[in-house]
PDB file of C-alpha atoms and ligand atoms in Angstrom:
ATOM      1  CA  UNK R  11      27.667 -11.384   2.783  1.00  0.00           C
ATOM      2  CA  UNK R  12      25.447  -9.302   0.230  1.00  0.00           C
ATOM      3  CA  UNK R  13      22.461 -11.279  -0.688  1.00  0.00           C
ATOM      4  CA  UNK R  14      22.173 -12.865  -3.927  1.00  0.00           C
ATOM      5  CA  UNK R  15      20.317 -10.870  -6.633  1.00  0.00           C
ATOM      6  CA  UNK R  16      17.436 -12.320  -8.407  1.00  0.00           C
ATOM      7  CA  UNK R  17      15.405 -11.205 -11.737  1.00  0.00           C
ATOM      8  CA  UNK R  18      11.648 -11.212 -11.089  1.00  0.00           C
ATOM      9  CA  UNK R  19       9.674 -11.307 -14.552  1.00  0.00           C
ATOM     10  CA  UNK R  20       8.148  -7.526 -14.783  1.00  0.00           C
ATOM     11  CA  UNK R  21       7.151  -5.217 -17.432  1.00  0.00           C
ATOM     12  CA  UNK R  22       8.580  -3.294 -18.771  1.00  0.00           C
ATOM     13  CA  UNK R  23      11.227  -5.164 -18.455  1.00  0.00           C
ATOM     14  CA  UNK R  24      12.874  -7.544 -15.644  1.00  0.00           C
ATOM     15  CA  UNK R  25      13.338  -6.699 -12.452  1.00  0.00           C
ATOM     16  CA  UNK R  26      16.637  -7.167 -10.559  1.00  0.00           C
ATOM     17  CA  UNK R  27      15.612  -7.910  -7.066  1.00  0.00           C
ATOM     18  CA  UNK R  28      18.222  -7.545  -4.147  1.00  0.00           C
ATOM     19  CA  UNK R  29      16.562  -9.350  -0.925  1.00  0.00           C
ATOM     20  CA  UNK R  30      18.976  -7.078   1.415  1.00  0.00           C
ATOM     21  CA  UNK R  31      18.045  -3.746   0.107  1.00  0.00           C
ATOM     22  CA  UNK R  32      14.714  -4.109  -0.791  1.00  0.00           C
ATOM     23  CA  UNK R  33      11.297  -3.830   1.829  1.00  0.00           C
ATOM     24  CA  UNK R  34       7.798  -4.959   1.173  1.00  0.00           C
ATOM     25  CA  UNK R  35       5.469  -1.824   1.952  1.00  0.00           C
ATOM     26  CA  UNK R  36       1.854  -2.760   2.065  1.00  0.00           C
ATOM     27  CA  UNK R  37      -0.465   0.072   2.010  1.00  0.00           C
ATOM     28  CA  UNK R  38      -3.476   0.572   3.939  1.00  0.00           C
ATOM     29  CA  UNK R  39      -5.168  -2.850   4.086  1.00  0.00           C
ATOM     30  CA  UNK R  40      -7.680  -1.226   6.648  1.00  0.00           C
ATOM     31  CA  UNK R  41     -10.705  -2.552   7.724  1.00  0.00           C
ATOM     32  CA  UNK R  42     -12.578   0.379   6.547  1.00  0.00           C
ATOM     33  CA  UNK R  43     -11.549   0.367   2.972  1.00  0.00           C
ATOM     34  CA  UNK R  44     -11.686  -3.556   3.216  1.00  0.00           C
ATOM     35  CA  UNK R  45     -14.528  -5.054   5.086  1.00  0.00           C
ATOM     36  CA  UNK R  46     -17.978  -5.499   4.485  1.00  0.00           C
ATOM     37  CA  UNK R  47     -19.821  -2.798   6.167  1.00  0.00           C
ATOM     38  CA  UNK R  48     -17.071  -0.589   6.652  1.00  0.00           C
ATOM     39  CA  UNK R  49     -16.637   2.925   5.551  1.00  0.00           C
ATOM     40  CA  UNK R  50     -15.683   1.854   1.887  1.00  0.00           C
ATOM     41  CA  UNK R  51     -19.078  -0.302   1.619  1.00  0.00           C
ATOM     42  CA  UNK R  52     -20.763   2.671   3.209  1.00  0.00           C
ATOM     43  CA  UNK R  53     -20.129   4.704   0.653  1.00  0.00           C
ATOM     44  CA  UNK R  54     -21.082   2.793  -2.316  1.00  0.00           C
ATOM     45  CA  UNK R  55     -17.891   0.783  -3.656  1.00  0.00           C
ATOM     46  CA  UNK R  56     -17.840  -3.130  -4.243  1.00  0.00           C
ATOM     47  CA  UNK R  57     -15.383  -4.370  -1.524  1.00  0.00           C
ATOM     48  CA  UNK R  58     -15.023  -7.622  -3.490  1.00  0.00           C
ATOM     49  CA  UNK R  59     -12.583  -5.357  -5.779  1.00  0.00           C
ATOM     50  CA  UNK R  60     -10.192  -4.827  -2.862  1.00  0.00           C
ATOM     51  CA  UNK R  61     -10.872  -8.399  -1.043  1.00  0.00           C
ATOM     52  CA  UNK R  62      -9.399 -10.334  -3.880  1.00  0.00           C
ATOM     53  CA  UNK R  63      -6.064  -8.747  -3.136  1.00  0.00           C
ATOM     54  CA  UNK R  64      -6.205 -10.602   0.879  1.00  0.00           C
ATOM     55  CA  UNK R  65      -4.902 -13.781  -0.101  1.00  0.00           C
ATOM     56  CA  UNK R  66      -2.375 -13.011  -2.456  1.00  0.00           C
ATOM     57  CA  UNK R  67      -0.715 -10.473  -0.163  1.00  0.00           C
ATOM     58  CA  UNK R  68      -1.093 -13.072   2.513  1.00  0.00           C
ATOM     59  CA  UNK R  69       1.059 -16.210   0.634  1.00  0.00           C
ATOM     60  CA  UNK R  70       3.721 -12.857  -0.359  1.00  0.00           C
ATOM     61  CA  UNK R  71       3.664 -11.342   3.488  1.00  0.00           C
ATOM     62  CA  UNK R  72       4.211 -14.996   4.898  1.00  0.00           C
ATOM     63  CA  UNK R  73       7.116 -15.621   2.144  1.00  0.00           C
ATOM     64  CA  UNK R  74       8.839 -12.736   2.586  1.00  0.00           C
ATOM     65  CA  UNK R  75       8.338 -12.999   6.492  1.00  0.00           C
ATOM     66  CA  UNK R  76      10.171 -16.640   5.553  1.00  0.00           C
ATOM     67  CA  UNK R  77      13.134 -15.246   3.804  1.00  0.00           C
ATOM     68  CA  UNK R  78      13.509 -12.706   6.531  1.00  0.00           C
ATOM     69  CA  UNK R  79      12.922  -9.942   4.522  1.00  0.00           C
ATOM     70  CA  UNK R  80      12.037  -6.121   5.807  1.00  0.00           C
ATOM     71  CA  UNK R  81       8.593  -5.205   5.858  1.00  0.00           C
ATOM     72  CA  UNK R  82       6.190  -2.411   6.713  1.00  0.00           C
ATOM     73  CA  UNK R  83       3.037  -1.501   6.794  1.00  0.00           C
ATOM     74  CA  UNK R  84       1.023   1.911   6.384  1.00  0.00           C
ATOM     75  CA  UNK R  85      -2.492   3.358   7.752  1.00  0.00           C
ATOM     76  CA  UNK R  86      -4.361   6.091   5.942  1.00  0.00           C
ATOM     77  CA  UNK R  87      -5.548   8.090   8.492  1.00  0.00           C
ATOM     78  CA  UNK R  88      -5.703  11.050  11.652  1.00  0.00           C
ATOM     79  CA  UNK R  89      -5.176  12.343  15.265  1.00  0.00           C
ATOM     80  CA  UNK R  90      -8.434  12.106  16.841  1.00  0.00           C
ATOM     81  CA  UNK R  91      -8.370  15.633  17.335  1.00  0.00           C
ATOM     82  CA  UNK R  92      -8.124  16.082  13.541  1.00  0.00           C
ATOM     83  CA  UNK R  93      -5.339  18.490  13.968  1.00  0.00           C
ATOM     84  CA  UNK R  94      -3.407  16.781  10.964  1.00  0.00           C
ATOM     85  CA  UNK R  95      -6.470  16.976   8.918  1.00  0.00           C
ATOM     86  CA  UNK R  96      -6.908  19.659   6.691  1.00  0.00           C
ATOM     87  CA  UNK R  97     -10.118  21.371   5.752  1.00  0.00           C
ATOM     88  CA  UNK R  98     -10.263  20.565   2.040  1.00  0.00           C
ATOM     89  CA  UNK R  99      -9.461  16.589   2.496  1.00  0.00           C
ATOM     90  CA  UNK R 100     -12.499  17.165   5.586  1.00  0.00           C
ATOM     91  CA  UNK R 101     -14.769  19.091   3.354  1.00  0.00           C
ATOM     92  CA  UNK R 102     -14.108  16.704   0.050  1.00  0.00           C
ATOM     93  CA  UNK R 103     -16.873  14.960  -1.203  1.00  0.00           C
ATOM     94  CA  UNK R 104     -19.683  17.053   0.044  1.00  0.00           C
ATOM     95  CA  UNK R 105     -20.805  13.627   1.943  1.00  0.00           C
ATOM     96  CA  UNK R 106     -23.240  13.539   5.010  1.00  0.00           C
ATOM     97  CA  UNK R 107     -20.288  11.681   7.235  1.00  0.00           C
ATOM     98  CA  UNK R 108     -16.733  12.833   6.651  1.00  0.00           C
ATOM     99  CA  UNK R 109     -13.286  11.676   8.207  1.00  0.00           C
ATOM    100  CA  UNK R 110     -13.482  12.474  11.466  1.00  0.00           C
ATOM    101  CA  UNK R 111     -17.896  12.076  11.846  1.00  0.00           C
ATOM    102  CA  UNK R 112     -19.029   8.239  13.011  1.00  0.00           C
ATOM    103  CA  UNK R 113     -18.727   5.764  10.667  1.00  0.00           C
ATOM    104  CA  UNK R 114     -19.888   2.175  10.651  1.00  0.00           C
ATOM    105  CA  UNK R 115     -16.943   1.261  12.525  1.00  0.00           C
ATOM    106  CA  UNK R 116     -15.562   4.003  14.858  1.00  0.00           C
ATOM    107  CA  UNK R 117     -14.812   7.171  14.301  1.00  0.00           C
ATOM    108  CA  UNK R 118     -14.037   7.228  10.276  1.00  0.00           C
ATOM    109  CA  UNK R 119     -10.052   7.527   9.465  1.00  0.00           C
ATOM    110  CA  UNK R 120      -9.284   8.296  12.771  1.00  0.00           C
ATOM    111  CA  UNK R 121      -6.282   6.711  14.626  1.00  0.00           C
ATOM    112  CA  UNK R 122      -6.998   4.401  17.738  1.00  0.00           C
ATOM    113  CA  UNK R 123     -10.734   2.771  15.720  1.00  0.00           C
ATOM    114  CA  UNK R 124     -11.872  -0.235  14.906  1.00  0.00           C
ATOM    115  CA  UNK R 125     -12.268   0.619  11.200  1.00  0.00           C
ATOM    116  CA  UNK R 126      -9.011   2.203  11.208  1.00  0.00           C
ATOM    117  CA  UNK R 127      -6.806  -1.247  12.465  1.00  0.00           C
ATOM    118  CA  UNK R 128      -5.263  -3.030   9.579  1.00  0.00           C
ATOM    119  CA  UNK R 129      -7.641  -6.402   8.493  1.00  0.00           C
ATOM    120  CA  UNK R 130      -6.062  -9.294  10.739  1.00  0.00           C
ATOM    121  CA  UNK R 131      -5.344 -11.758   7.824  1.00  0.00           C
ATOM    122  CA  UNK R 132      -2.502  -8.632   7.178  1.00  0.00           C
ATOM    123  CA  UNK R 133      -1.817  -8.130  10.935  1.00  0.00           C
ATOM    124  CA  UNK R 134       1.318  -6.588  11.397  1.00  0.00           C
ATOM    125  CA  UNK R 135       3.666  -8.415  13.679  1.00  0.00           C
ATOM    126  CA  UNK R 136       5.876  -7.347  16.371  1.00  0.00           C
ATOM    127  CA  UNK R 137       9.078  -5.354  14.866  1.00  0.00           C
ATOM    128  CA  UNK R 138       7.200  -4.795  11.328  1.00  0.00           C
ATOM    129  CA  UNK R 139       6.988  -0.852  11.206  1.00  0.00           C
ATOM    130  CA  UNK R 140       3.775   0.926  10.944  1.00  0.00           C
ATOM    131  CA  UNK R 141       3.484   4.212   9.094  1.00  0.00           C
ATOM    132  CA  UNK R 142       0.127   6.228  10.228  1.00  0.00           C
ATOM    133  CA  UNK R 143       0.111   8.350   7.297  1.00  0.00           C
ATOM    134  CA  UNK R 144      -2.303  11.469   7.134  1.00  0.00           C
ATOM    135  CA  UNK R 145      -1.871  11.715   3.445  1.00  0.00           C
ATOM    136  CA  UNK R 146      -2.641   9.390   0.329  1.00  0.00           C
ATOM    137  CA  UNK R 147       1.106   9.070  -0.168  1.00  0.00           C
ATOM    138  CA  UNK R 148       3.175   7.065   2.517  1.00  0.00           C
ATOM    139  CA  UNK R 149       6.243   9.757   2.173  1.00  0.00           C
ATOM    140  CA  UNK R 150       4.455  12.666   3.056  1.00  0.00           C
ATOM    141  CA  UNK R 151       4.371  13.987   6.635  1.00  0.00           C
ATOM    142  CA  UNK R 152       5.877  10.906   7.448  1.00  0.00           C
ATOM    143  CA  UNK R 153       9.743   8.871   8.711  1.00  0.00           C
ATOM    144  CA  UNK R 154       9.088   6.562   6.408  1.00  0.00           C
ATOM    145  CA  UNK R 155      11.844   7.686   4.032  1.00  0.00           C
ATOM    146  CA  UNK R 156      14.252   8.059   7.052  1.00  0.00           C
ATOM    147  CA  UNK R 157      13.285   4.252   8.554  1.00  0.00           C
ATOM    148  CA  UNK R 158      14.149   2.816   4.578  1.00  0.00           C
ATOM    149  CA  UNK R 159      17.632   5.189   4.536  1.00  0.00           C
ATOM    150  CA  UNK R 160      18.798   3.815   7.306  1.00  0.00           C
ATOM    151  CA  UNK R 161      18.133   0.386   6.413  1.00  0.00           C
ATOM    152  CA  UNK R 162      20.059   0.118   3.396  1.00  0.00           C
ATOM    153  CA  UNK R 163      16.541   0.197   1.480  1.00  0.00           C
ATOM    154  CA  UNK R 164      16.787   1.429  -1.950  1.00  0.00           C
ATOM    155  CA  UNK R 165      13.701  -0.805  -3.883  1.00  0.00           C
ATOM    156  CA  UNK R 166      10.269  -1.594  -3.126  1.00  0.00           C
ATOM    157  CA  UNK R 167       7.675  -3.922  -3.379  1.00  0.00           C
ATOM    158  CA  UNK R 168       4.551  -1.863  -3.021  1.00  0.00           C
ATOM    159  CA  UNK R 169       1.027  -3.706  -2.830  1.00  0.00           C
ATOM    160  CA  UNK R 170      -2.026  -3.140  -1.003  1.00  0.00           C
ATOM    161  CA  UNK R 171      -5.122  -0.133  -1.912  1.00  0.00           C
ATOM    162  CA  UNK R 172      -6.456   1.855  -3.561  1.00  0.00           C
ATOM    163  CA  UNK R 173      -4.166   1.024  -6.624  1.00  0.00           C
ATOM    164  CA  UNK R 174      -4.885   4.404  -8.253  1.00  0.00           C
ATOM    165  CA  UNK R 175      -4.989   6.579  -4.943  1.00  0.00           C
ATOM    166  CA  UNK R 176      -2.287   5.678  -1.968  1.00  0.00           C
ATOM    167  CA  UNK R 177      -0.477   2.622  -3.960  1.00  0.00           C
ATOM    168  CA  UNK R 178       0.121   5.302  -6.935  1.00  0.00           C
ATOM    169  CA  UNK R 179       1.286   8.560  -4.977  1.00  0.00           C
ATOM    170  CA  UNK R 180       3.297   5.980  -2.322  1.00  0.00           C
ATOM    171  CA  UNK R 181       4.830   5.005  -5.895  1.00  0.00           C
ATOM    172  CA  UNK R 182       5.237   8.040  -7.561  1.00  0.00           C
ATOM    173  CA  UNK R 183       6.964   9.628  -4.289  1.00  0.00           C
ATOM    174  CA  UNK R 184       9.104   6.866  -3.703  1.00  0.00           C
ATOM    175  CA  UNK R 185      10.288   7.213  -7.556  1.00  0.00           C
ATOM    176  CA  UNK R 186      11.104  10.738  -7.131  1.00  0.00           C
ATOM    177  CA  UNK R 187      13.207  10.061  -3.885  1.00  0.00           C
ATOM    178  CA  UNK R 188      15.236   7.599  -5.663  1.00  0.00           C
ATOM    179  CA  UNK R 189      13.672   3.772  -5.040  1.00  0.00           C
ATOM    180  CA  UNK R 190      12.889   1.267  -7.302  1.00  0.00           C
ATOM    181  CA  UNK R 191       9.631  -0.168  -7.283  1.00  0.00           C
ATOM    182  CA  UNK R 192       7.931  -3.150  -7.833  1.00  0.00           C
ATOM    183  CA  UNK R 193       4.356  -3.825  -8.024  1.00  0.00           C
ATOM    184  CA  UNK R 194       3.135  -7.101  -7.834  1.00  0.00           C
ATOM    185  CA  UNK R 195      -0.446  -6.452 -10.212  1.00  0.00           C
ATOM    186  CA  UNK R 196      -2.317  -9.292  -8.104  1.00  0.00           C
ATOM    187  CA  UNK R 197      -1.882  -7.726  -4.763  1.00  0.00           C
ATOM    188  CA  UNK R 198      -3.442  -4.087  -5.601  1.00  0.00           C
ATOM    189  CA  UNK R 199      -6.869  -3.574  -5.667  1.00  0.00           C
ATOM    190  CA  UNK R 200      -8.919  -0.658  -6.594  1.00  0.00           C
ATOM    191  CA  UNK R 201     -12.993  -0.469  -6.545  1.00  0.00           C
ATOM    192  CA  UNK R 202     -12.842   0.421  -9.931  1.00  0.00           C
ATOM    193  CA  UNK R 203     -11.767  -1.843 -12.251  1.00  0.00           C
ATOM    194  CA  UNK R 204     -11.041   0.746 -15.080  1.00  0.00           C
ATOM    195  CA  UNK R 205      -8.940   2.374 -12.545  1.00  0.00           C
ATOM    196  CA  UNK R 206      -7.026  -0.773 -11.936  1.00  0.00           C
ATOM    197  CA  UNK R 207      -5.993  -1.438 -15.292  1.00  0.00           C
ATOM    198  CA  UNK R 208      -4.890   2.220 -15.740  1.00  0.00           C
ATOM    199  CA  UNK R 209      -3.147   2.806 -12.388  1.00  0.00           C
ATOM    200  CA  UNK R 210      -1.037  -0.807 -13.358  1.00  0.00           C
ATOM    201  CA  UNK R 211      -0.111   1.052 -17.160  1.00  0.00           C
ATOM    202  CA  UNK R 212       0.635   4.289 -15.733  1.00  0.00           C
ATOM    203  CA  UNK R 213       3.457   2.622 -13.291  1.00  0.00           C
ATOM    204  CA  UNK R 214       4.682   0.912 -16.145  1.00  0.00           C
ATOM    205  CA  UNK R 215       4.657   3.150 -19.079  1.00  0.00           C
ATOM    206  CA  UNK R 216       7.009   4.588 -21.055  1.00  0.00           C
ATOM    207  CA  UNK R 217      10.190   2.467 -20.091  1.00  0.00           C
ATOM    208  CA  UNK R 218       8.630   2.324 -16.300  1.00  0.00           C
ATOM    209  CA  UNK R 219       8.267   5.696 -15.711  1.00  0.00           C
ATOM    210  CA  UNK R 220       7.157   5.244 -12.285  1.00  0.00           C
ATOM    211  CA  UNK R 221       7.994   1.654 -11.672  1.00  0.00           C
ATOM    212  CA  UNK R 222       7.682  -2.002 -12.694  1.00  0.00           C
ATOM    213  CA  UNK R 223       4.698  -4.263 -12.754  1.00  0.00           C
ATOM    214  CA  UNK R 224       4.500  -8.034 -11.947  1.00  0.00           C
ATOM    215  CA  UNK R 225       2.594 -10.788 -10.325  1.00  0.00           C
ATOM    216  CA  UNK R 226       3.231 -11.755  -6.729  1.00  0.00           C
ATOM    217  CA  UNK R 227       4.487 -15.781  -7.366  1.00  0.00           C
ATOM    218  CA  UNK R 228       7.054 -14.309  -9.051  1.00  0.00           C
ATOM    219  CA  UNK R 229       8.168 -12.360  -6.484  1.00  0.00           C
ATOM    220  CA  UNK R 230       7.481 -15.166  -4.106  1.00  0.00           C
ATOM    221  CA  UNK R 231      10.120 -17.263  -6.638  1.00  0.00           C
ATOM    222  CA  UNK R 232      12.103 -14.809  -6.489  1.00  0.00           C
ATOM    223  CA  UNK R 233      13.018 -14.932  -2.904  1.00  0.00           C
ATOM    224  CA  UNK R 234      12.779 -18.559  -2.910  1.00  0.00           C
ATOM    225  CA  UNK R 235       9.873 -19.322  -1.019  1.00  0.00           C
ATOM    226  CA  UNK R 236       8.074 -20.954  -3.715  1.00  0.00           C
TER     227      UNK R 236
HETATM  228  C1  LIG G   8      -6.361   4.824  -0.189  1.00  0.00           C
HETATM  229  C2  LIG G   8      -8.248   6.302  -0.474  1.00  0.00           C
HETATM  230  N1  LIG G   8      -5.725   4.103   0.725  1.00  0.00           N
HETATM  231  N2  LIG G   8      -8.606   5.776  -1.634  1.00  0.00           N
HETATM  232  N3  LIG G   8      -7.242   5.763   0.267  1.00  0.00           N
HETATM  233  O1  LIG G   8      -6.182   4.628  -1.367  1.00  0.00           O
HETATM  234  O2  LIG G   8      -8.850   7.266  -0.030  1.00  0.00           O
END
């Protein structure tokens, strides 16, 4: 029996949610980019931005884990022999430690370390796919558009970080392959908060060019879990 469809309040306009073809995809909550002293912190940035997103995606992850709904998860990062790296995203930045060098935690965006695990409030649990992803985007050089095809997946609910860097190119290459997306404003973080507000409008503008744009208890409503 086809799942009923519910309209989640979004902007630009509602969203017409259908539980049985749509997956939550929660990008990159990684210790690195999320913890206190991790490679994030290291450089510079105010963790605090990204941290604030932990609880909400937690109450959405649990619902949606409630409702038996599909969900995956993604990891920014590389072989430890950095054959999947290439020399300009190495090079980037100039910086004394690069992906690959030690970092505060392990070896920095590298598969198999402790900074590159996903924070355990987000654990993923057994049968939730994980996409290690070598790119900012979650489509490219990976089988995460072939794991969603053969599901039946045709919209997303896309939250995690950074919400201008991997949550924006996971959108914008989903968009161009055909998905709808949905992203819940309170469970996207970036260290920037200029960045924020402008990576939420950009999804949304012009008629949702990219996407829609919500808050996560209406999702969490949606699937009736609230
Ligand atoms: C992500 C980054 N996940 N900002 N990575 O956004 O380098």
């Amino acid at each position: 029996m086809q799942a009923k469809i519910s309209t989640v309040p979004a902007e630009p306009y509602p969203f017409e949610l259908r539980p049985d073809a749509c997956a939550l995809l929660i990008i990159d909550m990684q210790r690195d980019f999320l913890e206190p002293g991790g490679f994030g912190e290291m450089l510079g940035n105010d963790v605090s931005q990204l941290r604030r997103t932990i609880e909400p995606n937690r109450r959405l992850l649990a619902a949606w884990r409630a409702a038996g709904l599909f969900v995956m998860h993604t990891r920014e990062g590389h072989r430890p022999d950095l054959s999947d790296l290439p020399p300009a995203k190495k090079i980037r930045g100039r910086g004394n430690r690069t992906i690959g060098d030690p970092g505060p935690m392990g070896r920095i965006l590298v598969r198999g370390e402790i900074g590159h695990d996903i924070i355990a409030e987000l654990y993923p649990a057994a049968g939730e796919p994980v996409i290690d992803k070598p790119g900012k985007g979650a489509f490219h050089a990976t089988d995460l558009h072939s794991i969603l095809h053969n599901r039946g997946i045709s919209q997303l609910v896309v939250t995690g970080v950074t919400t201008e860097v991997c949550v924006n190119t996971t959108v914008r290459e989903a968009n161009d392959r055909g998905y709808d997306c949905l992203v819940p404003e309170d469970c996207v973080g970036s260290y920037f908060p200029e960045f924020q507000e402008m990576g939420l409008k950009m999804i949304k503008a012009q008629g949702g060019i990219f996407g829609w744009v919500t808050r996560s208890p209406d999702v969490v409503a949606a699937i009736g879990q609230a």
